[in-house]
XYZ file of C-alpha atoms in Angstrom:
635
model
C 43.585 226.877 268.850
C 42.825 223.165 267.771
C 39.437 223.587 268.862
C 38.947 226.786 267.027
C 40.124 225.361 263.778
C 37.630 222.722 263.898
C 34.472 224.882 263.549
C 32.877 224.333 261.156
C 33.941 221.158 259.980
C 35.543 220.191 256.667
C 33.466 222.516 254.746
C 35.671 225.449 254.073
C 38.531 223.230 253.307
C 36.768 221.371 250.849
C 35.404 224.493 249.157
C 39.055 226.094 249.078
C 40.217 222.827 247.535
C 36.726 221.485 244.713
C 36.333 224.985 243.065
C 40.537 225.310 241.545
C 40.441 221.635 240.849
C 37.527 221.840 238.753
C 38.523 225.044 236.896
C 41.679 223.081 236.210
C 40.346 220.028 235.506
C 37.707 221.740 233.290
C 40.537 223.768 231.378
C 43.572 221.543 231.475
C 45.201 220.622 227.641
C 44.757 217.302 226.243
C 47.623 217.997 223.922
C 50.398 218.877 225.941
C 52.029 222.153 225.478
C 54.424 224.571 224.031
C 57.684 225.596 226.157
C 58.866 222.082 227.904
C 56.143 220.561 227.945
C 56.805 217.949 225.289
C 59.963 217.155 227.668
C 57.531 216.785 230.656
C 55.250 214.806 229.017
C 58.248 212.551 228.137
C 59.853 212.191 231.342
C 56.655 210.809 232.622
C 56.355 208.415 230.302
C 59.053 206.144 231.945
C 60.791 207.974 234.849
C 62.817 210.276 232.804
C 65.168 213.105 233.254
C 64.095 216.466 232.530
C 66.764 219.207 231.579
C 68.800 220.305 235.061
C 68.359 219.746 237.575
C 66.319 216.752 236.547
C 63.442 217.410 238.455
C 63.580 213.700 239.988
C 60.216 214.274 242.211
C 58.454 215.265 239.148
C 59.290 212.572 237.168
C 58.274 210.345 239.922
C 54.625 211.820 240.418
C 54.406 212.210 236.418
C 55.068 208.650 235.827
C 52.828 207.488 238.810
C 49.760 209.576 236.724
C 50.760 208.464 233.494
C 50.541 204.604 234.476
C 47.823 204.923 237.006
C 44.928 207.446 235.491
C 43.129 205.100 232.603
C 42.026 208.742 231.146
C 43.176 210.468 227.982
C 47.068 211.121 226.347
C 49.519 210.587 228.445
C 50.057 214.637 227.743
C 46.597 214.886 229.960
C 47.581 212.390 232.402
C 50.483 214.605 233.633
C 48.480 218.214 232.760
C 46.025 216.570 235.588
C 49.291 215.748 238.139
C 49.570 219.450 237.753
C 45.653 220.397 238.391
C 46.101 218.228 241.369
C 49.034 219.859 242.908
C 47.542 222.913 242.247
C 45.104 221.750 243.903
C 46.754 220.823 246.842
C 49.153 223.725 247.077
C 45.903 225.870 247.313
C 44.614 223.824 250.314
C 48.200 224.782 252.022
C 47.215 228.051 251.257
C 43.839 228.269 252.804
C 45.474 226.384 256.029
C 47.882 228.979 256.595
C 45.960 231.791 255.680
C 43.135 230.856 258.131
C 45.481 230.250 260.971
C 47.112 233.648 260.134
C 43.583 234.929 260.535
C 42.790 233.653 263.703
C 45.711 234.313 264.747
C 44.679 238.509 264.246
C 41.196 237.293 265.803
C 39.177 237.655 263.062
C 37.303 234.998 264.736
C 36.494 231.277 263.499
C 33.673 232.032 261.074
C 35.113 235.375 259.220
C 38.822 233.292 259.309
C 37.735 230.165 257.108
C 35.741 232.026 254.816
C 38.673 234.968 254.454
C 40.956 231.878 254.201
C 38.964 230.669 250.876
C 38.683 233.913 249.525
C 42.480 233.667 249.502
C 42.859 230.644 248.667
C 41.138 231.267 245.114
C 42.667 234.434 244.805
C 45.946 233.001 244.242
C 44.697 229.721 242.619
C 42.121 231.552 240.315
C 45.550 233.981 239.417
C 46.781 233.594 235.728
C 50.022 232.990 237.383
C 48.419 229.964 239.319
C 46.102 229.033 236.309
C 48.467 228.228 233.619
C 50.559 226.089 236.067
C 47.581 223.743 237.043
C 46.557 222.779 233.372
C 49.911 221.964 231.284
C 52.705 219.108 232.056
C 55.086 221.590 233.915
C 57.081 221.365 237.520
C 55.954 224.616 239.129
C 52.559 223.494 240.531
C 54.337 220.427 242.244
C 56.752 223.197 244.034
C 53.874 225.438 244.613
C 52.368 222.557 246.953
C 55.365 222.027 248.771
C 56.291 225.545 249.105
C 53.120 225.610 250.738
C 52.680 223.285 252.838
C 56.380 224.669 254.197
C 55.032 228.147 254.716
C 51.504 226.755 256.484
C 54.205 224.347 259.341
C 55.946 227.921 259.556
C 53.316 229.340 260.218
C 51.793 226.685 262.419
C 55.608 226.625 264.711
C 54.894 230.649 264.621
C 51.435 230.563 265.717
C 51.454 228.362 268.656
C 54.550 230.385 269.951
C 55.922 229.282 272.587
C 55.128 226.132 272.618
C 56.955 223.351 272.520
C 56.211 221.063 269.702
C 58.626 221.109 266.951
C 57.205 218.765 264.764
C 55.839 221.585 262.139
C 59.465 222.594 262.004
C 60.155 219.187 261.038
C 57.521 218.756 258.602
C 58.422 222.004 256.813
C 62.467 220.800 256.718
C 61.192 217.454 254.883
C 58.919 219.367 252.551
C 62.308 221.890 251.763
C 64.154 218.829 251.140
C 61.252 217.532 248.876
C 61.267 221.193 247.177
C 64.981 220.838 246.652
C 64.450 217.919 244.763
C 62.280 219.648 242.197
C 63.261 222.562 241.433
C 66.138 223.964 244.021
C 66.181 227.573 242.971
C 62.986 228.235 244.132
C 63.420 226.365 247.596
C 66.124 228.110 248.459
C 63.838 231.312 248.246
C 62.324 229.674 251.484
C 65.314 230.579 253.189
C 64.931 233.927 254.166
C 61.227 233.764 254.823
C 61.850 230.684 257.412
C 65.364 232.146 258.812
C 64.291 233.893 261.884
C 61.079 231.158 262.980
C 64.684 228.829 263.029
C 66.880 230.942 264.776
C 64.358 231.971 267.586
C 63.568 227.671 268.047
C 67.509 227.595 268.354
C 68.581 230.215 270.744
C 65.425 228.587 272.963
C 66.091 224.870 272.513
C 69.957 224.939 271.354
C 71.381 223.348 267.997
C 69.553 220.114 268.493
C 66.360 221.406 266.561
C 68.481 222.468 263.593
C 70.440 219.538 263.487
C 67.334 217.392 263.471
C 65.622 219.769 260.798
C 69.180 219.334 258.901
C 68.105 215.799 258.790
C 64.788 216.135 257.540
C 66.167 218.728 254.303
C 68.726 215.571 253.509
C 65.965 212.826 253.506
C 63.845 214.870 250.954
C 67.308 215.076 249.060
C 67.345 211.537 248.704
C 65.292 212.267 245.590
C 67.750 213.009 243.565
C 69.249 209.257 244.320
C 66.500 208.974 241.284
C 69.169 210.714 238.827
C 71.749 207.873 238.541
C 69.363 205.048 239.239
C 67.587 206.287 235.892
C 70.631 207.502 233.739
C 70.752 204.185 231.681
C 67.263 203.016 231.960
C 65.326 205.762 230.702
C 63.802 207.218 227.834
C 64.811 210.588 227.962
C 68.221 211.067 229.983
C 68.978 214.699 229.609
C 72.837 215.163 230.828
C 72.927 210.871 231.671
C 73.837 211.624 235.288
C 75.750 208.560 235.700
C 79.050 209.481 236.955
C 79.707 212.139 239.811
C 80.960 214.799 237.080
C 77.384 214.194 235.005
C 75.460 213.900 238.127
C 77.034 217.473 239.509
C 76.198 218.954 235.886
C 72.792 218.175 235.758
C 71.703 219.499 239.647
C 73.831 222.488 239.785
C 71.693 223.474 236.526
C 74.810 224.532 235.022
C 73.916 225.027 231.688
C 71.665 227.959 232.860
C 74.134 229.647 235.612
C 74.115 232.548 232.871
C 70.807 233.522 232.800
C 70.475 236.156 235.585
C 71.317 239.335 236.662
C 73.865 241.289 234.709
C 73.715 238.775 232.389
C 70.429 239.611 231.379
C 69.899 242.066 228.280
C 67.129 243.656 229.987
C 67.727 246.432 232.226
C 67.066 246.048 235.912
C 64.093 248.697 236.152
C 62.431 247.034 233.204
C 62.587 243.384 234.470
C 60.819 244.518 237.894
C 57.976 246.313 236.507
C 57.679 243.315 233.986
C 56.848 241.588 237.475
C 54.840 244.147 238.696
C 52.760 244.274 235.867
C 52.351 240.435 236.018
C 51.177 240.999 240.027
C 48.702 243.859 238.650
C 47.356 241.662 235.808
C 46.818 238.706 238.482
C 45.797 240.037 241.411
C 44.438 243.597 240.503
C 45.131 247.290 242.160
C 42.520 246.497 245.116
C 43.987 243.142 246.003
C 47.510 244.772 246.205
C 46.488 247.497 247.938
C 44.489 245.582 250.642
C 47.935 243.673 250.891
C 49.889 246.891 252.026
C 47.193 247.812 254.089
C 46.978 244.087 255.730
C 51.355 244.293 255.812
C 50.967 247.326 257.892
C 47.956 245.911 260.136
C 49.879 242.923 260.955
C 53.443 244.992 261.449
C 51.888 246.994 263.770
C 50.395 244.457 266.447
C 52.491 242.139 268.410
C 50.379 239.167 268.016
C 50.487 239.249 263.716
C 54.269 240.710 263.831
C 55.882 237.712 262.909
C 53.641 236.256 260.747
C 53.595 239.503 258.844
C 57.055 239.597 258.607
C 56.987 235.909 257.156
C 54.888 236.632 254.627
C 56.503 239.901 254.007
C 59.403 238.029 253.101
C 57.804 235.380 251.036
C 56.592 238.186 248.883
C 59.440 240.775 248.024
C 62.639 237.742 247.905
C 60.108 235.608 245.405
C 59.543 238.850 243.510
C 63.117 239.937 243.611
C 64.117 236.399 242.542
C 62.396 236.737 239.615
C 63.304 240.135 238.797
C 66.651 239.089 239.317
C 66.754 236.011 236.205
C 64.534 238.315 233.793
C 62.923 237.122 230.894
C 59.124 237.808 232.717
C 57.266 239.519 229.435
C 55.721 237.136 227.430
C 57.544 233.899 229.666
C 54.809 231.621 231.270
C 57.498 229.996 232.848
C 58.051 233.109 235.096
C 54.584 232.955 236.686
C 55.122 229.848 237.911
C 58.123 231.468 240.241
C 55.609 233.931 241.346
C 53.147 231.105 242.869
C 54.145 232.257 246.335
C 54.410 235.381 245.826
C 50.549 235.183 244.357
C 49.838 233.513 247.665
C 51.846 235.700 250.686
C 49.876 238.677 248.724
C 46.837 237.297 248.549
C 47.156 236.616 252.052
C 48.322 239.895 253.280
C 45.097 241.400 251.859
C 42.959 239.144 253.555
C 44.553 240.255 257.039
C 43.594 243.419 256.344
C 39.848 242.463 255.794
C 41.089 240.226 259.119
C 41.912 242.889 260.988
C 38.351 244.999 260.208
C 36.764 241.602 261.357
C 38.696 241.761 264.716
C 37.669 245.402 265.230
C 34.064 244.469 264.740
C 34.240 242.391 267.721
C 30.400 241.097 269.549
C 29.050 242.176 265.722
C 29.598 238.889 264.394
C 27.094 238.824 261.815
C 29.053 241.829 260.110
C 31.948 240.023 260.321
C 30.815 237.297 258.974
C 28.719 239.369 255.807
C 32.603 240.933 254.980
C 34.030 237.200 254.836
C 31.267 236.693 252.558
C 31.436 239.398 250.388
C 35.156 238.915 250.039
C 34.372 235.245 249.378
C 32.024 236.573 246.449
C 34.991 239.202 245.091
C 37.602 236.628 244.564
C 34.980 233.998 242.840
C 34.780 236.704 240.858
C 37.605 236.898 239.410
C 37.618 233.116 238.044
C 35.494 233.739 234.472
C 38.212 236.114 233.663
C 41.171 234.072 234.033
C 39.536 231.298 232.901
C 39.383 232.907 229.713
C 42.882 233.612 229.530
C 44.549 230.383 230.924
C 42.168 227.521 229.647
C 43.484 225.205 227.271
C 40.744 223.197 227.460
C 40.325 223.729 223.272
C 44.152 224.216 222.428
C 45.339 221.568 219.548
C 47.646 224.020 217.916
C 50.878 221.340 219.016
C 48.543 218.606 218.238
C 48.179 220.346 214.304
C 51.434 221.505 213.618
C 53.026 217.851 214.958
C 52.108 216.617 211.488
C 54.496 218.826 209.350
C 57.138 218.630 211.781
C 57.258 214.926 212.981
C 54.502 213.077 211.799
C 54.699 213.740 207.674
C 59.059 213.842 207.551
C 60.515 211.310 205.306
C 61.359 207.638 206.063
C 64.549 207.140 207.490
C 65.213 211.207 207.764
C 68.163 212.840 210.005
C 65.644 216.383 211.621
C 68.363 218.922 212.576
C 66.261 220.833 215.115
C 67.286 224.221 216.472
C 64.087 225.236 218.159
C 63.944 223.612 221.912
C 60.729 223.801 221.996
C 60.501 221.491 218.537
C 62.715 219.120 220.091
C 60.099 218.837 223.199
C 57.131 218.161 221.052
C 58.761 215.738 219.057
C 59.990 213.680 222.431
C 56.889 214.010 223.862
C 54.822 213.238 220.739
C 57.167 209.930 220.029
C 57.175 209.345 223.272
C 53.324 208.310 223.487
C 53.081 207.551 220.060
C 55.889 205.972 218.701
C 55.141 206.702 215.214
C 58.600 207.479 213.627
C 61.315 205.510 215.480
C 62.891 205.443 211.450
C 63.568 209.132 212.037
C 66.863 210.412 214.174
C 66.244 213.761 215.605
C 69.524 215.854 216.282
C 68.528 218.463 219.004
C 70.965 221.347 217.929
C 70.447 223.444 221.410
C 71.230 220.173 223.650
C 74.582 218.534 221.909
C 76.542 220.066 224.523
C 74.843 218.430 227.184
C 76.743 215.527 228.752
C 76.121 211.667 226.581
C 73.809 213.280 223.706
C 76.350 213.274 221.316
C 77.284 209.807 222.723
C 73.940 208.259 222.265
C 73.499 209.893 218.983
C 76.310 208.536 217.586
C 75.599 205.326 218.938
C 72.325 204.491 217.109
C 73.456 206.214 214.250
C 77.032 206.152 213.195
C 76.673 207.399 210.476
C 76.034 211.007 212.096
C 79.510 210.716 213.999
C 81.109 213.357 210.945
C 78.435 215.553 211.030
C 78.372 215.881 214.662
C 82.158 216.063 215.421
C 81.985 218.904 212.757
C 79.269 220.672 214.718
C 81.032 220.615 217.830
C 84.360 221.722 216.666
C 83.348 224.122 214.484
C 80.269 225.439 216.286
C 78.332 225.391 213.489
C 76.877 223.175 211.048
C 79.157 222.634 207.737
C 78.319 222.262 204.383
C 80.828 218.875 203.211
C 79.683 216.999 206.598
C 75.795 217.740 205.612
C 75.816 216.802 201.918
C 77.800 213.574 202.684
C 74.805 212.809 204.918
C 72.534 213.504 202.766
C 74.012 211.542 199.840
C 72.405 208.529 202.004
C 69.928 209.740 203.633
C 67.512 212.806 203.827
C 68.949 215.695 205.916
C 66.114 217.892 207.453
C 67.471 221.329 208.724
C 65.306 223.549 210.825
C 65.457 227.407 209.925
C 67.101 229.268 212.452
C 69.505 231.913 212.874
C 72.237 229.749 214.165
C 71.546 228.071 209.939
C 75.032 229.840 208.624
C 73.953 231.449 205.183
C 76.895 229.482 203.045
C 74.412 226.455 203.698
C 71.507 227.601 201.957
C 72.864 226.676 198.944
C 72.104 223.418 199.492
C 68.923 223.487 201.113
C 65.526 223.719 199.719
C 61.920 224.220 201.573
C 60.386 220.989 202.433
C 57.640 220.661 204.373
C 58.360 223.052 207.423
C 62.431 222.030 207.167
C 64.734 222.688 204.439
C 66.208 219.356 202.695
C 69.755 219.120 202.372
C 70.647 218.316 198.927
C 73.883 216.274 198.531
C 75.110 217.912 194.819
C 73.357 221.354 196.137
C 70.135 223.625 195.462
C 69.295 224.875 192.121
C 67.375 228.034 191.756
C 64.400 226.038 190.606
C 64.899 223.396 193.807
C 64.272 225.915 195.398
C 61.271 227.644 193.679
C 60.085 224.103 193.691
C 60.306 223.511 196.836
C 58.896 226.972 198.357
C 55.712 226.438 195.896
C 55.188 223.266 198.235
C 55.868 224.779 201.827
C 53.646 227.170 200.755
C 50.716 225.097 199.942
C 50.986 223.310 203.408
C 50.942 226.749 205.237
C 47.644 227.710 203.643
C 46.421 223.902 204.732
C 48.120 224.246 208.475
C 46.760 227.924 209.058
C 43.220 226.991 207.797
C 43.290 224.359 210.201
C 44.316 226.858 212.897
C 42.552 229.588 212.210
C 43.525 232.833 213.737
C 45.486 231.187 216.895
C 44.952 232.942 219.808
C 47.632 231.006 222.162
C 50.366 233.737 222.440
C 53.264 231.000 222.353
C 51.550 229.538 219.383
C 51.731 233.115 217.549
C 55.166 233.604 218.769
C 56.188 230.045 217.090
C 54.414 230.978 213.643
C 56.070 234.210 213.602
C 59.641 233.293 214.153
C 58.453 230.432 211.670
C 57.684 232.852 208.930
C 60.302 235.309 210.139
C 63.223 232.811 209.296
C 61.654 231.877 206.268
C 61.598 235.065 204.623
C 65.678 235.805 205.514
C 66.666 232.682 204.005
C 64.479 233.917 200.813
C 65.465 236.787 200.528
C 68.979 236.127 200.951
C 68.580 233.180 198.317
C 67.141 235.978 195.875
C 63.646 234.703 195.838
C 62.173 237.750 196.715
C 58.168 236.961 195.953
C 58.083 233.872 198.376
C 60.125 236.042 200.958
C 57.312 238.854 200.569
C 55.103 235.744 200.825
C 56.463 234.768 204.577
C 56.305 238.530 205.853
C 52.637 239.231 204.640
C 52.039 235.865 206.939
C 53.553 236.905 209.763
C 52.114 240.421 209.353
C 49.091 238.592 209.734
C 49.924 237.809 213.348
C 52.066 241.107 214.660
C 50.894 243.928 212.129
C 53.089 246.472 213.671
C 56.481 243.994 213.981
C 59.404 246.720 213.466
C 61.734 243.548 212.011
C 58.782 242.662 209.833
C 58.081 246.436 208.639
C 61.744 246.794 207.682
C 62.431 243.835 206.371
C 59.470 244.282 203.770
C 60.634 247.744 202.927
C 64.066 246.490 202.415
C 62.053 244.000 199.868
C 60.214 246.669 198.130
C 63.208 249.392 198.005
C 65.262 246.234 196.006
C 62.831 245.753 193.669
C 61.867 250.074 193.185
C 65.458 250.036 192.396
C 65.487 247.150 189.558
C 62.207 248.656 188.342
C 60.385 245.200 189.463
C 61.974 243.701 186.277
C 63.975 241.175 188.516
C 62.538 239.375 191.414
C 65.577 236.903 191.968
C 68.256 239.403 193.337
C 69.219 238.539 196.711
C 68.817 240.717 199.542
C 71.765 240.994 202.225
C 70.176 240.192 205.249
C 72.640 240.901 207.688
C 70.931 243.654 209.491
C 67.865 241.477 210.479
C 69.511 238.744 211.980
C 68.964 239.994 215.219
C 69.968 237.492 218.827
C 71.096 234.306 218.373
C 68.367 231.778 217.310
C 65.091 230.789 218.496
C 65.869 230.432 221.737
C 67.727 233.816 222.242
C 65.560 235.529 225.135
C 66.996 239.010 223.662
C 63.987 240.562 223.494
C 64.679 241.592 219.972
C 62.978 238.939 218.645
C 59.362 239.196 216.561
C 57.032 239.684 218.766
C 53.376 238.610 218.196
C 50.427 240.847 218.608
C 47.935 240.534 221.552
C-alpha cells in the first residue's frame, strides 16, 4: 500500500494543500470579525482565555502567530492561524480520502486526483471558507478532527495488520481536540467506536488502555487554564480554583442551549442543516455521496470505511441539529467541517468505484479524476464571493463610535456580546482607551468579572451589586455613577424602560444623566446620534456582510423603541426608515411604523411627542436572544 501511495510524488498533496491556502490567504480579514472574534483576537494577544471551555490549544497557536508573523494586525495574524489550519485539516482530508480510494481500487492515478477533488470540495465549502479567514477555533478542530479520521482510516485500511500506532496517533489528536473545543471531539466517538472495539477483542484491553493514555496527554492542555488565570489579559471565568476551573471546561454557562431547549422546532433546525449542506456542497455532490455510501456498503473491502464515514456524517449533522440556532449562525458551519468532508468523500467513492469498474482503461479513469478535479475547482469563484473578507472594515468603522470616540474616563455598559468582543480585541492591540471601564452586561455572572471590575474601579461596586441582585440595572445606582463620571448604556432590551428617563442618545450609547433627561436632552441628543449615523453609513455604504446588517438593524431597531416609548416619535420614525433600509419587509419593523403612524392619524399629526407603549415589540430577551424573533436583515 506504501508503495502505491507514493506514485506520483508530492504533487497531489501539495496541490490539495497551495490552492485553499491561497484562497484563504487571499480572502482572510485584516480587521477581525463580528461574533467572537474580537475575543479571539484577544486571547491571542497574550495567552488568554476564551469563553468555556477556554479553548487552551487555541490560545496557544493564536499567541504563537500573533508574536511570530511580522505581518499585519494582530486580528490578521490569528485570521492566518486559521487559513493555515484550514489548510492543514484539508491535507488530512485528501490523505484519507485517497487511501479510501485505493482502498475501492480506483487505482493510484484516478485516487490522488479524486482525493484533491475532495479535498477542495470541502475546503472550497462556505462552511470551510468562513472558518479559514476570521480569528475563530473551528478550523484548528477541523485539522485535528482530521487528521483523527485519516489514522482511522489508515488502522482500517491496513486491516489486519498489526501496527497500532495510527490508533495511537488518532487518541493523541482526540485528546488535542478535547482541548479545543470538546463538544465536537466527542462527535468522534461513534465514528471511531467499532475500528476500537475490533483492535480490542483481537489484541485485548492493552490497546485501549494505551490509547486511554494518549486522549489524557492531549488533555494536558487544559493545564494552560490555571497556569494563565492570573497572568492574562483576558481571563474569562479566572479558572483558578477547582470550582472555576470545572465552570469554565464543562461550558456550563451554555448547557441550555440544545435540544428542547431550543425555540426552534426539531424539523425546522434539520432542514436549516440541510439547506446549509445543499448551499455548500450542491444536489450533485450529495447525491454522488448516497450513491458512493451505497457503493462502499455493498463491497466487503470499502464496508468499514463506508460505515466510518457514514457515521462522521449523520452524528456531526445530528449534533448540530440537535443545539439549533443554524440560520443565519456562521458559527454552526464550523460544526459541519466534517460533515463537509465525510460527504465530500463519499461522493468521490462513487466516482471511485466507476474508476475500479473501468479496470485495464486507465486513461478513462484517469480523464474522470480529471474532470472531477475540474468540477470542484469550480466551485471556488462562487464561494469566494460569498466568504471573502478580504475588503470587510465594517468592525474596523463602527469601532470609532463605540470605543474609539467615548468620553474620557467613561463607565460603557455593554449588552451586546459581540460589542464587548470588539472592544477587547480592539484595546487589546491598540490600547487606545485604558481611561475607559467597560462593564460587559452578558458576562457578570461569569466567575471573577465582577471581582476584577470592582477591583480597578471601586467605585462601580454599587452599581454592580445592584445589577446582580436585582437582575437588572437600577436607576439610583446609575445616576450616583454618573454624578462622577459619564455612564454609557448600550440599547438593549434587557435596558428596563423606567431608565430612559435618564438617558439621552450619545454617540451610539445613551448617557446617563445624574439629575435625569429632559425632553430637550433628549431631542438634543438624538439630533447628534443622528448626524453620526448619516457619517457611519456613508462610510459603509450599503454593507453587504450579513452579521454587519444584522448589527445595524437591531442597532436601529432598539433605537426606535426607546423613542417611541420616550414620545419622540419623528426620530423613532427616523430609526425604522434606517433599518427599512436594510430588511424592507421586517414584520417588527412594518408594525412598529404603523403603530407610529396610527398614533399620530389619531392626534391628527398635531402632536409628535406622545409616547408609544412599546410593549408588544419587545420581542426575546436582548441582543443576544437566539429566538429567532429577532429583526432579521435582508439578503
Amino acid at each position: 500500500m506504501a508503495e502505491v501511495r507514493r506514485e506520483g510524488g508530492p504533487g497531489p498533496a501539495a496541490l490539495a494543500v497551495a490552492v485553499p491556502f491561497a484562497a484563504y490567504l487571499a480572502t482572510a480579514s485584516g480587521h477581525g470579525y463580528w461574533l467572537d472574534g474580537g475575543e479571539l483576537v484577544a486571547q491571542g494577544v497574550d495567552f488568554g482565555i476564551a469563553h468555556p471551555p477556554g479553548h487552551p490549544l487555541a490560545g496557544v497557536i493564536s499567541t504563537a502567530f500573533a508574536w511570530l508573523v511580522p505581518l499585519g494586525t494582530i486580528a490578521f495574524r490569528v485570521a492566518l492561524a486559521s487559513a493555515t489550519l484550514g489548510a492543514l485539516a484539508a491535507f488530512f482530508t485528501f490523505r484519507a480520502a485517497r487511501r479510501t480510494f485505493e482502498v475501492l481500487g480506483a487505482g493510484a492515478a484516478p485516487a490522488a486526483l479524486l482525493a484533491v477533488a475532495a479535498a477542495w470540495l470541502a475546503a472550497g465549502s462556505h462552511a470551510w471558507w468562513l472558518q479559514g479567514v476570521r480569528p475563530e477555533v473551528y478550523a484548528l478542530q477541523a485539522a485535528l478532527v482530521m487528521y483523527a479520521l485519516d489514522r482511522l482510516v489508515a488502522l482500517e485500511a491496513a486491516w489486519p495488520a498489526a501496527d497500532l500506532r495510527p490508533l495511537y496517533a488518532a487518541s493523541f489528536a482526540l485528546g488535542l481536540a478535547l482541548a479545543n473545543h470538546h463538544f465536537l471531539a466527542f462527535l468522534l466517538l461513534p465514528a471511531g467506536a467499532a475500528t476500537l472495539a475490533r483492535r480490542v477483542r483481537a489484541r485485548g484491553p492493552r490497546p485501549l488502555a494505551l490509547a486511554s493514555g494518549f486522549v489524557f496527554a492531549g488533555l494536558a492542555a487544559y493545564v494552560y487554564l490555571p497556569l494563565r488565570a492570573a497572568r492574562a489579559t483576558l481571563a474569562l471565568g479566572t479558572p483558578d480554583t477547582a470550582a472555576r476551573f470545572w465552570w469554565v471546561v464543562s461550558a456550563e454557562a451554555f448547557q441550555k442551549n440544545q435540544g428542547a431547549a431550543v425555540p426552534q422546532p426539531a424539523g425546522e433546525r434539520v432542514m436549516d442543516v440541510v439547506v446549509q449542506l445543499v448551499e455548500g456542497l450542491g444536489m450533485p455532490v450529495l447525491g454522488l455521496a448516497l450513491v458512493g455510501t451505497w457503493a462502499m456498503l455493498r463491497r466487503p473491502a470499502g464496508r468499514r470505511l463506508g460505515v466510518l464515514w457514514l457515521l462522521v456524517a449523520l452524528v456531526f449533522v445530528a449534533a448540530r441539529a440537535w443545539l439549533g440556532f443554524v440560520r443565519r449562525n456562521p458559527d454552526a458551519l464550523g460544526y459541519l467541517m466534517p460533515a463537509v468532508a465525510a460527504l465530500a468523500i463519499l461522493a468521490g467513492a462513487a466516482l471511485a468505484s466507476v474508476a475500479q469498474l473501468l479496470g485495464p482503461r486507465r486513461r478513462l479513469a484517469e480523464a474522470l479524476a480529471v474532470l472531477a478535479l475540474i468540477g470542484a475547482g469550480s466551485q471556488l469563484p462562487q464561494h469566494a464571493e460569498t466568504a471573502s473578507l478580504a475588503g470587510f472594515r465594517d468592525t474596523e468603522l463602527l469601532d470609532d463610535p463605540l470605543r474609539r470616540e467615548v468620553p474620557t474616563d467613561a463607565v460603557v455598559l455593554a449588552h451586546d456580546p459581540q460589542t464587548v468582543f470588539r472592544w477587547w480585541g480592539g484595546e487589546a492591540q491598540e490600547h487606545l482607551r485604558p481611561d475607559v471601564t467597560l462593564v460587559p452586561v452578558p458576562f457578570l455572572g461569569y466567575p471573577g468579572m465582577v471581582e476584577r471590575l470592582a477591583e480597578r474601579d471601586p467605585d462601580l461596586r454599587p452599581m454592580l451589586r445592584g445589577a446582580l441582585l436585582a437582575g437588572e440595572l437600577r436607576q439610583p445606582d446609575l445616576q450616583t455613577l454618573a454624578g462622577g463620571r459619564p455612564v454609557l448604556v448600550e440599547n438593549d432590551l434587557r435596558v428596563p424602560t423606567a431608565l430612559y428617563d435618564t438617558l439621552v442618545p450619545e454617540g451610539f450609547y445613551f448617557r446617563a444623566l445624574a439629575d435625569g433627561a429632559t425632553d430637550a436632552d433628549q431631542a438634543e441628543g438624538a439630533e447628534r446620534q443622528a448626524r453620526r449615523w448619516r457619517e457611519v453609513m456613508r462610510l459603509l455604504g450599503d454593507p453587504k456582510d450579513p452579521e454587519t446588517r444584522h448589527r445595524l438593524l437591531w442597532h436601529h431597531y432598539v433605537d426606535a423603541l426607546y423613542f417611541a416609548e420616550t414620545g419622540h416619535r419623528r426620530f423613532a420614525r427616523n430609526s425604522v426608515a434606517m433599518g427599512r433600509k436594510i430588511a424592507r419587509q421586517e414584520r417588527l419593523l412594518i408594525a412598529l411604523e404603523e403603530a407610529l403612524q396610527q398614533g399620530d392619524a389619531e392626534e391628527g399629526d398635531a402632536e409628535d411627542d406622545e409616547p408609544l407603549d412599546t410593549t408588544p415589540f419587545r420581542v426575546g430577551e436582548g441582543s443576544d436572544a437566539e429566538t429567532g424573533d429577532e429583526p432579521e436583515p435582508e439578503g
